[in-house]
Coordinates of C-alpha atoms and ligand atoms in Angstrom, one line a residue:
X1 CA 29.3 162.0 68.6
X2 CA 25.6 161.6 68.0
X3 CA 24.9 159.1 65.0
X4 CA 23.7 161.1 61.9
X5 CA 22.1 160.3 58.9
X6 CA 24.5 162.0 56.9
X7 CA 27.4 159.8 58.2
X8 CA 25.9 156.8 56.8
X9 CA 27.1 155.0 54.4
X10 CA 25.0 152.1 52.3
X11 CA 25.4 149.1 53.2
X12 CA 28.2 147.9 50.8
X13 CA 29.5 143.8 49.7
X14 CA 33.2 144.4 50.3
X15 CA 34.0 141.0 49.1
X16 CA 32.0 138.6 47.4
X17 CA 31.0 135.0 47.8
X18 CA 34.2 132.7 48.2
X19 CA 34.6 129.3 48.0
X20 CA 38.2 128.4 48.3
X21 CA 37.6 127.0 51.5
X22 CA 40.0 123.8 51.6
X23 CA 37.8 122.2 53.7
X24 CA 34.2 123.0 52.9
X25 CA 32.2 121.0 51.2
X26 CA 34.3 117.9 51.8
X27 CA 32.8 114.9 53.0
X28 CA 34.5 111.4 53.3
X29 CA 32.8 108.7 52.6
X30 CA 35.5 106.5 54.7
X31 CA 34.7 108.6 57.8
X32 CA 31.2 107.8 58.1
X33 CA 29.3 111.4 57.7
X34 CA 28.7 111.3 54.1
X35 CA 25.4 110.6 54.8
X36 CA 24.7 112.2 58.4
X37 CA 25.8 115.2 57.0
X38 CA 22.5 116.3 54.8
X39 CA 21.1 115.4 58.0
X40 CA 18.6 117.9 59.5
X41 CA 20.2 119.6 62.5
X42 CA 23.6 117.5 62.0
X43 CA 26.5 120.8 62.9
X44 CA 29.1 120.9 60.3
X45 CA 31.9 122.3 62.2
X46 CA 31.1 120.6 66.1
X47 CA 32.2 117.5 67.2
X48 CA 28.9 114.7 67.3
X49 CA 29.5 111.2 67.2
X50 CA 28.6 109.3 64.4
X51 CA 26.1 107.9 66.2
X52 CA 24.2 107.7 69.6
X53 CA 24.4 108.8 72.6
X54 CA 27.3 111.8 74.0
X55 CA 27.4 113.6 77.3
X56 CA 30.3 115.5 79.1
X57 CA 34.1 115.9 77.5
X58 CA 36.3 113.7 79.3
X59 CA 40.4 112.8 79.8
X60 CA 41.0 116.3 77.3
X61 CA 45.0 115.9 77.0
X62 CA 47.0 117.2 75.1
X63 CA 49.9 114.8 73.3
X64 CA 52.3 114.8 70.9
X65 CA 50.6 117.3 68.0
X66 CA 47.3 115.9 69.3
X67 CA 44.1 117.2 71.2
X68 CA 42.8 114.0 72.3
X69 CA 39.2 114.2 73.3
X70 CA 37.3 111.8 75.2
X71 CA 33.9 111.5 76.1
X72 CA 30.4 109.9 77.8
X73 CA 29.2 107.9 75.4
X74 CA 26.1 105.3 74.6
X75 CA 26.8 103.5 71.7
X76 CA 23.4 101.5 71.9
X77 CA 21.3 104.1 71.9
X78 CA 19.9 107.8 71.2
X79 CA 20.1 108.6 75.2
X80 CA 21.5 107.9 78.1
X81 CA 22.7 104.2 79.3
X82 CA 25.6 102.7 80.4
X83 CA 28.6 104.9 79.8
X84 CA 31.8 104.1 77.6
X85 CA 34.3 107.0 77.2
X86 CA 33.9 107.4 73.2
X87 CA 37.3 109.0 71.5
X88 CA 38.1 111.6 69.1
X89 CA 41.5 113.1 67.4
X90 CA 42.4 116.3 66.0
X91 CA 45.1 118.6 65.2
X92 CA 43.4 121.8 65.2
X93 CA 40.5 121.7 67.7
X94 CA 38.3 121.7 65.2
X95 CA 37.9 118.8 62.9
X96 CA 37.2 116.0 65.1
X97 CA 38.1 112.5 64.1
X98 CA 36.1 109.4 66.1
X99 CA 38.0 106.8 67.3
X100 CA 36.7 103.3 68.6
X101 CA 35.4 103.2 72.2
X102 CA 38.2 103.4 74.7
X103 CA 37.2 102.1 78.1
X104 CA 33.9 99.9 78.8
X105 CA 32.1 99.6 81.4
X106 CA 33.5 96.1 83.8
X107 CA 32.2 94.8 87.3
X108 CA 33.2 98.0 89.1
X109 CA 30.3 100.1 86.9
X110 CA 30.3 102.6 84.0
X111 CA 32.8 104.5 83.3
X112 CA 31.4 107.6 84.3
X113 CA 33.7 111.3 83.8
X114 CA 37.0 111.9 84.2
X115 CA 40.2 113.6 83.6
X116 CA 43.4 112.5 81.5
X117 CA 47.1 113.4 82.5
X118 CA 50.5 113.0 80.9
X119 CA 52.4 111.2 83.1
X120 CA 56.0 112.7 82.5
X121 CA 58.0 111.8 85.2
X122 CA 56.2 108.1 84.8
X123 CA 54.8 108.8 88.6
X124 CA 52.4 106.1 88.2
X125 CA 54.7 103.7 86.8
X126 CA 53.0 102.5 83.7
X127 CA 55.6 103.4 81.0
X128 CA 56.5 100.2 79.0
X129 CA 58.3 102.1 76.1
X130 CA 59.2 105.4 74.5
X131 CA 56.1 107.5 74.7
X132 CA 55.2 109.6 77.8
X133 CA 52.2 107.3 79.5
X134 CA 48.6 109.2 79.5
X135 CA 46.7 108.5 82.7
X136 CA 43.2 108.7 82.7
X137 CA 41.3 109.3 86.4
X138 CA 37.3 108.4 85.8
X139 CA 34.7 107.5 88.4
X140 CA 33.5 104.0 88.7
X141 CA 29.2 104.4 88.9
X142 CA 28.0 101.4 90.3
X143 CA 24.3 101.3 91.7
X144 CA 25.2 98.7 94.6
X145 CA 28.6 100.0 95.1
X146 CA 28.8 103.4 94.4
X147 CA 30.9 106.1 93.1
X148 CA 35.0 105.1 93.4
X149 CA 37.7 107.3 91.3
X150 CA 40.0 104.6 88.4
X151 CA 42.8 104.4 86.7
X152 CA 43.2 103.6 82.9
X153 CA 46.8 104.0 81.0
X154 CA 47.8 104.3 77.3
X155 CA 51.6 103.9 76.4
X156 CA 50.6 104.3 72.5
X157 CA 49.9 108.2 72.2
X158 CA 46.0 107.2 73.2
X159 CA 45.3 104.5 71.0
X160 CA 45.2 101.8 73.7
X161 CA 44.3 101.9 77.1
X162 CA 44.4 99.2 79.9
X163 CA 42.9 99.4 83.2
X164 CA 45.0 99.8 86.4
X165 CA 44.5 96.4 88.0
X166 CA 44.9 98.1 91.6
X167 CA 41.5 99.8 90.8
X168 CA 39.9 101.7 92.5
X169 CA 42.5 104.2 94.1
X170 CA 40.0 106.0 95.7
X171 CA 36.7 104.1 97.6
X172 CA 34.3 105.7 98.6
X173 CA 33.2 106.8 102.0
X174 CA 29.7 106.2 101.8
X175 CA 28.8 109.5 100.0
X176 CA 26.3 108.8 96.8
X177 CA 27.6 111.6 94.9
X178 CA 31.2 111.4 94.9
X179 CA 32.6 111.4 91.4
X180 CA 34.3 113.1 87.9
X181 CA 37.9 113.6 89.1
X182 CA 40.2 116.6 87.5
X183 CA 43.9 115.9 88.1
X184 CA 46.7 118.2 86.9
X185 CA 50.3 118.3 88.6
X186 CA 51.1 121.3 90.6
X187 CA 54.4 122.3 89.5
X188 CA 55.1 124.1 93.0
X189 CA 54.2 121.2 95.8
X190 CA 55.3 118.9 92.9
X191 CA 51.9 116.8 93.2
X192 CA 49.1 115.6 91.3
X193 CA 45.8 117.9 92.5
X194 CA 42.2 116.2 92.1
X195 CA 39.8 118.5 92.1
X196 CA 36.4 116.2 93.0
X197 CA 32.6 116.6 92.8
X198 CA 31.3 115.5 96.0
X199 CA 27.4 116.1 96.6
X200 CA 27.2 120.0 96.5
X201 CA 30.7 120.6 97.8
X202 CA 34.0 120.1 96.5
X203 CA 37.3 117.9 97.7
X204 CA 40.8 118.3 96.8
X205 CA 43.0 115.6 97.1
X206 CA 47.1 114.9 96.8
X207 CA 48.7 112.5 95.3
X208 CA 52.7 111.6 94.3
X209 CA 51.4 108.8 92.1
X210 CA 47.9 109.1 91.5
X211 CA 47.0 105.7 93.1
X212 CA 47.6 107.1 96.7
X213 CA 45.2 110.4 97.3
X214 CA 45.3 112.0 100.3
X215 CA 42.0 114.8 101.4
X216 CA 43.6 118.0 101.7
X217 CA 40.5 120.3 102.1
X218 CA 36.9 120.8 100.9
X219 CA 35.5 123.9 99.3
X220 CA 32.4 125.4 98.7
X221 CA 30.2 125.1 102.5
X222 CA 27.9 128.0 102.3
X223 CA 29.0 129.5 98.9
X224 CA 28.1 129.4 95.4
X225 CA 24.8 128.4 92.8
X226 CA 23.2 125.0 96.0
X227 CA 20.3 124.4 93.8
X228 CA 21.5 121.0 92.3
X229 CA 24.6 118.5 92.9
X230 CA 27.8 120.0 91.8
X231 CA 29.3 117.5 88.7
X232 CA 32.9 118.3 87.1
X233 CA 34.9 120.4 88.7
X234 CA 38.2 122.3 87.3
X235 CA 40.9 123.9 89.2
X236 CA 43.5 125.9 87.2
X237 CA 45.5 129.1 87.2
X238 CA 44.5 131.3 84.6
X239 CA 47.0 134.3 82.7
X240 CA 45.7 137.5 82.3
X241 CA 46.7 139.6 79.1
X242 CA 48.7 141.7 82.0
X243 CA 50.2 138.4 82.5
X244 CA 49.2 138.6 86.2
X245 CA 47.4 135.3 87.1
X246 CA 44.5 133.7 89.5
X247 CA 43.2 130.1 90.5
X248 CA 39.7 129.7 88.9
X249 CA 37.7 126.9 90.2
X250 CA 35.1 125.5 87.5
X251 CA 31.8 123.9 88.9
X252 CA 28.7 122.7 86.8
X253 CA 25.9 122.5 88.6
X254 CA 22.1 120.7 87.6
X255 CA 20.0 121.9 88.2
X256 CA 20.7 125.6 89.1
X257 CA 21.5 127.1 86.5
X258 CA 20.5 131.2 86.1
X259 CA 18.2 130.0 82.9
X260 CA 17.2 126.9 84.2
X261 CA 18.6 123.4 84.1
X262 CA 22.6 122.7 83.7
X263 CA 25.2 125.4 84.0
X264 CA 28.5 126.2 85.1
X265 CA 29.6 128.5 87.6
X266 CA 32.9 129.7 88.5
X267 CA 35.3 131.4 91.3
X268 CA 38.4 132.9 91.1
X269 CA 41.1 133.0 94.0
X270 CA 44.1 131.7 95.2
X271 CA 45.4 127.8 95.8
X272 CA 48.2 126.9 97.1
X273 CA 48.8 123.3 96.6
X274 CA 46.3 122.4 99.7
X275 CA 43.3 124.9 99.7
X276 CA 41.6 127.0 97.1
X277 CA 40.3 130.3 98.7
X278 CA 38.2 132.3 96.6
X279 CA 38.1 135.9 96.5
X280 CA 34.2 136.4 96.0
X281 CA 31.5 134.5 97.8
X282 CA 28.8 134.5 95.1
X283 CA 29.3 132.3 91.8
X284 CA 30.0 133.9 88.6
X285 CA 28.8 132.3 85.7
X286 CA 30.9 130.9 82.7
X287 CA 28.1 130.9 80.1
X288 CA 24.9 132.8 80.3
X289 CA 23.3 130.6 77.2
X290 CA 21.5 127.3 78.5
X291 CA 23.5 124.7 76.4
X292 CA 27.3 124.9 77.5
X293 CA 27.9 122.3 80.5
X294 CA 30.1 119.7 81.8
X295 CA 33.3 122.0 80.1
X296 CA 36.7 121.6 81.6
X297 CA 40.0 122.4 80.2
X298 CA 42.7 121.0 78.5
X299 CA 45.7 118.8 80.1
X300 CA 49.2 118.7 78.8
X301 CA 49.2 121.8 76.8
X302 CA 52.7 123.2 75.7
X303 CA 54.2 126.0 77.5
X304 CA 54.8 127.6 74.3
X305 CA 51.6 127.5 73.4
X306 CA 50.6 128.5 76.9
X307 CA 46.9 128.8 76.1
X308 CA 44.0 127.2 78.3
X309 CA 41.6 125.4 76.1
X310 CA 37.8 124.5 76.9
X311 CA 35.7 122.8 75.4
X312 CA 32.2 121.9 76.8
X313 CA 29.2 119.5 76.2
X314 CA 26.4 121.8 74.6
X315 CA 23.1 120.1 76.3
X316 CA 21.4 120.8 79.1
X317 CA 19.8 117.9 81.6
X318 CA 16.3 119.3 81.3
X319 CA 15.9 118.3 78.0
X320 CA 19.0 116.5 76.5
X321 CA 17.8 113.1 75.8
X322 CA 14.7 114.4 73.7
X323 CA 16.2 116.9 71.4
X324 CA 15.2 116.5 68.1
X325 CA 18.3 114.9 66.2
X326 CA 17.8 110.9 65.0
X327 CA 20.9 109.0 64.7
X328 CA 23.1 111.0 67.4
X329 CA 22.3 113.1 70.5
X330 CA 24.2 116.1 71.3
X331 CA 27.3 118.3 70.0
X332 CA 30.3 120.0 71.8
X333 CA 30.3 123.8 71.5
X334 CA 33.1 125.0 69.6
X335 CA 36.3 124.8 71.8
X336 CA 37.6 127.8 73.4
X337 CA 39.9 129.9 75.0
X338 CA 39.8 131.2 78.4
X339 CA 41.3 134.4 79.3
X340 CA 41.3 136.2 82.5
X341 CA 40.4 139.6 82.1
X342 CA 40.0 142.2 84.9
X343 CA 36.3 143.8 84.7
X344 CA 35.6 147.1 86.9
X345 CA 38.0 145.7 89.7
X346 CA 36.6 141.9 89.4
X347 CA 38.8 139.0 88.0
X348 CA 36.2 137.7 84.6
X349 CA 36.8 134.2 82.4
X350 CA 36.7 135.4 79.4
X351 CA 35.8 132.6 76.8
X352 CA 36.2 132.9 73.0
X353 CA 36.4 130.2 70.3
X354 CA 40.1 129.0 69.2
X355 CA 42.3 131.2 66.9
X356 CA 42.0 127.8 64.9
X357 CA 38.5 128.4 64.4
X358 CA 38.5 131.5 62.8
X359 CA 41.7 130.5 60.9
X360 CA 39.3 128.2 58.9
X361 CA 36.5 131.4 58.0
X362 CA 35.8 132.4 54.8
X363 CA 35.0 136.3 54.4
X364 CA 31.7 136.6 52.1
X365 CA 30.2 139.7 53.0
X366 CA 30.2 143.0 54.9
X367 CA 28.6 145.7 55.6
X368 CA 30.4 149.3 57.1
X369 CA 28.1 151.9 58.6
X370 CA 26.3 150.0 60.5
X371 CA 24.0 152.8 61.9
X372 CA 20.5 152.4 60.6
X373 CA 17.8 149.8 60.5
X374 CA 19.2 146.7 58.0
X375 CA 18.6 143.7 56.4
X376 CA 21.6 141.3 55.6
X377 CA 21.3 138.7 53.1
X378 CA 22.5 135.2 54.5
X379 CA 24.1 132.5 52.1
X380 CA 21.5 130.1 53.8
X381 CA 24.4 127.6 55.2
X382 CA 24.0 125.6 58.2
X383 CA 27.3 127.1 59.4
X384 CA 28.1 130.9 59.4
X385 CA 30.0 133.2 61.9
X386 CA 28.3 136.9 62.1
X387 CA 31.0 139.4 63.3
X388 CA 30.2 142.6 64.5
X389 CA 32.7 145.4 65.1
X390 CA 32.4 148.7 67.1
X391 CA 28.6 148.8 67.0
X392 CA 27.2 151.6 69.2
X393 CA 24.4 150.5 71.4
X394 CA 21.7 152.8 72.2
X395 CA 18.9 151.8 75.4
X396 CA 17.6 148.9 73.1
X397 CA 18.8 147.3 70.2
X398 CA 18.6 143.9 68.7
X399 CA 19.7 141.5 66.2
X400 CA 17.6 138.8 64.3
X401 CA 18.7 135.8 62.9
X402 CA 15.8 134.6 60.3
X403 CA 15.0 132.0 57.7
X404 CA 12.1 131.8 55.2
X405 CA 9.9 129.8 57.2
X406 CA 10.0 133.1 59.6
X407 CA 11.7 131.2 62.3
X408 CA 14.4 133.2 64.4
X409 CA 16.3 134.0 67.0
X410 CA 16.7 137.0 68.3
X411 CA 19.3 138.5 70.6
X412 CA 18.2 141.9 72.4
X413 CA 20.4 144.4 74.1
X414 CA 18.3 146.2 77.2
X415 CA 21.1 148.7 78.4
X416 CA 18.9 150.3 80.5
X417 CA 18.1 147.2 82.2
X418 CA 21.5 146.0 82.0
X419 CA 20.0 142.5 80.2
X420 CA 20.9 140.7 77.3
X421 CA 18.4 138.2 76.1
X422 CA 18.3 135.6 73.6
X423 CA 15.3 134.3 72.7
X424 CA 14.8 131.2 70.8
X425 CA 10.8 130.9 71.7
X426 CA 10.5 130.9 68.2
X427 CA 13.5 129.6 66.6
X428 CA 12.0 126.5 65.1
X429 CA 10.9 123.0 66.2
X430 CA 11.0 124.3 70.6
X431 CA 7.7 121.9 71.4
X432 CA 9.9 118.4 72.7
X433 CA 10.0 120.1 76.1
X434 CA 9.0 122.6 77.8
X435 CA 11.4 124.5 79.2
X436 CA 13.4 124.6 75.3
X437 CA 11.0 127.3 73.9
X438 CA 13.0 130.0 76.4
X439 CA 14.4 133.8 76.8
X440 CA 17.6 133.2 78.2
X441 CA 18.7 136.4 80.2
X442 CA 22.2 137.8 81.1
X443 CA 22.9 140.6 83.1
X444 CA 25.3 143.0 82.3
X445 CA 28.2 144.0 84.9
X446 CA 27.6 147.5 83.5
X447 CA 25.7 149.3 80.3
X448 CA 27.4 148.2 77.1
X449 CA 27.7 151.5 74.5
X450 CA 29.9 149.5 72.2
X451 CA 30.1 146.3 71.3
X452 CA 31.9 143.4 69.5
X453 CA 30.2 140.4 69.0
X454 CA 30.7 137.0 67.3
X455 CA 28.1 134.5 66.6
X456 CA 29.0 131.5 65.5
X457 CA 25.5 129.5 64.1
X458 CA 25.7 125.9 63.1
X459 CA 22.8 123.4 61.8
X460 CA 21.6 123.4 66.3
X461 CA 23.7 125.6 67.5
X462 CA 24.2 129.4 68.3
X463 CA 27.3 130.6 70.5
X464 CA 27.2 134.6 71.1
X465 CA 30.7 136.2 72.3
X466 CA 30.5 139.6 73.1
X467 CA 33.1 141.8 73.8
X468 CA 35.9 139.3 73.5
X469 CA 34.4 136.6 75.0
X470 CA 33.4 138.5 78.5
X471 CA 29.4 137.6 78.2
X472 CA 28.2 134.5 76.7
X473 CA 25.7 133.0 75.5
X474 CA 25.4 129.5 74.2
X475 CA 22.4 127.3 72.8
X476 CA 21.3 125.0 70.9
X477 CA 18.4 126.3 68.3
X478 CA 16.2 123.6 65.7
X479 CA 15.4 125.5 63.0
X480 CA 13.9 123.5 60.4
X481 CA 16.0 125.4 57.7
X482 CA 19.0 127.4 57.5
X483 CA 18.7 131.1 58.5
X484 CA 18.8 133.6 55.3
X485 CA 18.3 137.0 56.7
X486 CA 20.3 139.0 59.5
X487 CA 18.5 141.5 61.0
X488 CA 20.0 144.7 62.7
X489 CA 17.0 146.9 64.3
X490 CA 19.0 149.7 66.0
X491 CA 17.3 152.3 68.0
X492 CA 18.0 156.1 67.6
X493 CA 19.3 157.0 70.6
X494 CA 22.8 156.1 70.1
X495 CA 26.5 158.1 70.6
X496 CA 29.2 156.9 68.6
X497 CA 30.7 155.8 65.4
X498 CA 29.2 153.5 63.2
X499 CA 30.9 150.0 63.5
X500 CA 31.2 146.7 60.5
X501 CA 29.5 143.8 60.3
X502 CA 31.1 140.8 59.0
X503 CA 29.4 137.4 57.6
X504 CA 31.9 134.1 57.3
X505 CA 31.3 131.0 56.0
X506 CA 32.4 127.9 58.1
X507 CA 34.4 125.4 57.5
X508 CA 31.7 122.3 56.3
X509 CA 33.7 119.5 58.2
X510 CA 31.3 116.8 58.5
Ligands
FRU1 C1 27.5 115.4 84.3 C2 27.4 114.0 84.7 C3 28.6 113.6 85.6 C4 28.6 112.1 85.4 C5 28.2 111.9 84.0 C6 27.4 110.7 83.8 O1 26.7 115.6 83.1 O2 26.2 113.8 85.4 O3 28.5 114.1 86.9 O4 29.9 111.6 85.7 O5 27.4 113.0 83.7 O6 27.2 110.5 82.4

């Protein structure tokens, strides 16, 4: 159907302004953010530290009712130095609470990234008492001696952790880049699998104890994003919603990304327990958006929960030590799940934030009808989710995020181009570098009549999800105050029903 004028319906406040929210506006003075929080550009609902310095998400396990969540950490300054693995806690993937610095840096280097496992079956043999030892694998970085692969244990649920004294299990062979080992056990061969980042390739090794590793094969000669050396790797099997399953093999690369800088690129295929063979030659991309890298999933998470969470570190290397923010440097995006969803005969990651997440939203306004030209009013929080339901797209549409000082970001759908840009040239302060003033583009695997979308904005941040999480966009954005005005500027062309837009509040954790 051809949109009419007579169908529409004016825009409409379903339900008004709520603030029941158990967790918004709460700040604790014990936890160290009552003050950062009025900060400018501090998020509200992603994890920062309290202070200094954060790069990649390390050692993500699961344990006992816990997400634990490590990662690269500076705790002497605003950018990058010798790495720690800083520590946070949370129940619900979403509010984040810091823990003291787990592992230092010693005489073998800084403790560069890593993985965490739950050692079940105590294959390592570092159980002392009653809880199920967590194992964490990081690389060693020292300039003289170069990248080796460690062990660190914790038999207290994460709160402690001692270094293997045997370290390191793996030396290296005389390659500079040879670092940020992923272990998970493969139930199957009944072996730990490291998935390792060496130079622009990638090695899989075996292990019955994860001291002893064993190469079983290399991938990635000849294939894939080559423009930069390929950091954190991921190998996992992935569950469709037809429950039908693939091996996807996660790969950040820097640079080399499609909008420039850090990204991470992906295959699906098969593995079975020795060699990963992937089923397309060219890499697909996890995130379109310029600010998601580093990501990885979860260890240890319960079948019954079944889920694979994701969570990644939402910088980029072209620019990450001179953003704008005083105290800290750099958030996580919003942690997600991945889904596998077949796409026009090709095998997709689908990424979406947790159902947690949007447990914690707050309904303040909507609008139905969405089939003209419109202005939505914005709270002015730092932290809002936009939802868009069954909105018809024409040849070019787009949708404005602005704020009184006229600073915005705009996200543009080009079907006939098959493009989806989001532009935060003018989004605020973009001058510290100057690659950060950018359109980020997206292709589209075909023209996109209807959409959902969800875009979840907080104090730096904007993460777009359309259609369920199958295109992506993630960045960070400095406006210099909160956005008050959504924007919808539809063109005429367009078949279809008229779709809802949604506005949430988010939860105000820190
Ligand atoms: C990725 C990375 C890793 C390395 C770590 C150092 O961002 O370069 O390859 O282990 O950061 O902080």
């Amino acid at each position: 159907m051809k949109l009419s004028k007579l169908f529409y319906i004016p825009f409409i406040i379903i339900s008004s302004y709520s603030c029941s929210q158990t967790k918004s506006n709460s700040t604790n003075v014990e936890d160290g953010y009552s003050e950062v929080s009025t900060e400018p550009f501090r998020p509200q609902f992603h994890f920062t530290p309290k202070e200094n310095w954060m790069n990649d998400p390390n050692g993500m396990v699961y344990y006992d009712g816990e997400y634990h969540l490590f990662y690269q950490y500076y705790p002497d300054g605003t950018e990058w130095g010798p790495m720690h693995w800083g520590h946070a806690i949370s129940t619900d993937l979403v509010d984040w609470e810091e823990q003291d610095i787990k592992l230092y840096p010693d005489e073998l280097g800084y403790i560069f990234s890593g993985s965490a496992v739950a050692d079940h079956h105590n294959t390592a043999g570092f159980k002392t008492g009653e809880e199920t030892p967590l194992v964490a694998i990081f690389t060693h970085h020292h300039e003289e001696k170069g990248q080796v692969q460690s062990l660190a244990y914790s038999n207290d649920k994460g709160r402690t952790w001692e270094k293997y004294e045997g370290n390191p299990v793996l030396p290296n062979p005389g390659i500079a880049d040879f670092r940020d080992p992923k272990v998970s056990w493969h139930e199957q061969s009944e072996k730990w699998i490291m998935a390792l980042a060496v130079k622009d390739v990638i090695h899989l090794y075996s292990s019955k104890d994860l001291k002893d590793w064993s190469l079983e094969s290399e991938f990635g000669k000849g294939i894939g994003a080559k423009g930069g050396v390929w950091e954190c790797p991921d190998l996992f099997e992935l569950a469709g919603d037809d429950g039908q399953s693939k091996w996807v093999m996660f790969i950040s690369i820097n640079p080399g990304a499609p909008n420039g800088g850090s990204g991470t690129q992906y295959f699906t295929g098969d593995f079975d327990g020795i060699t990963f063979t992937p089923e397309h030659q060219e890499e697909k991309w996890l995130d379109w958006g310029t600010d998601n890298y580093a990501g990885v999933t979860w260890a240890n998470i319960p079948d019954k929960d079944g889920r694979t969470l994701f969570i990644g570190w939402m910088s980029n290397w072209d620019y990450a030590n001179i953003t704008p923010t005083q105290k800290w440097r750099s958030a996580m995006t919003i942690a997600r799940e991945l889904k596998l969803v077949r796409d026009g005969g090709e095998n997709i990651v689908a990424s979406l934030p947790v159902g947690e997440f949007y447990e914690m939203l707050e309904e303040v306004t909507s609008a139905e009808s969405f089939d003209k030209d419109q202005t939505i009013a914005l709270a002015g929080k730092k932290g809002f989710v936009i939802s868009l339901k069954d909105i018809s797209l024409g040849e070019n549409e787009s949708f404005k995020l602005v704020n009184e000082s006229g600073e915005n970001i705009t996200i543009q759908f080009d079907n006939a181009n098959q493009k989806v840009y989001l532009d935060r040239s003018q989004s605020g302060k973009v001058d510290f570098h100057e690659a950060f003033a950018s359109v980020q583009e997206m292709p589209l695997r075909k023209k996109l009549y209807k959409i959902n979308m969800d875009i979840v904005v907080d104090a730096s941040s904007v993460e777009v999800f359309i259609n369920e999480g199958m295109y992506v966009m993630t960045a960070q954005v400095f406006n210099t105050n909160p956005f008050t005005r959504f924007e919808v500027h539809l063109s005429e062309n367009r078949e279809g029903d008229s779709g809802m837009v949604r506005i949430y509040e988010a939860p105000a954790i820190r």
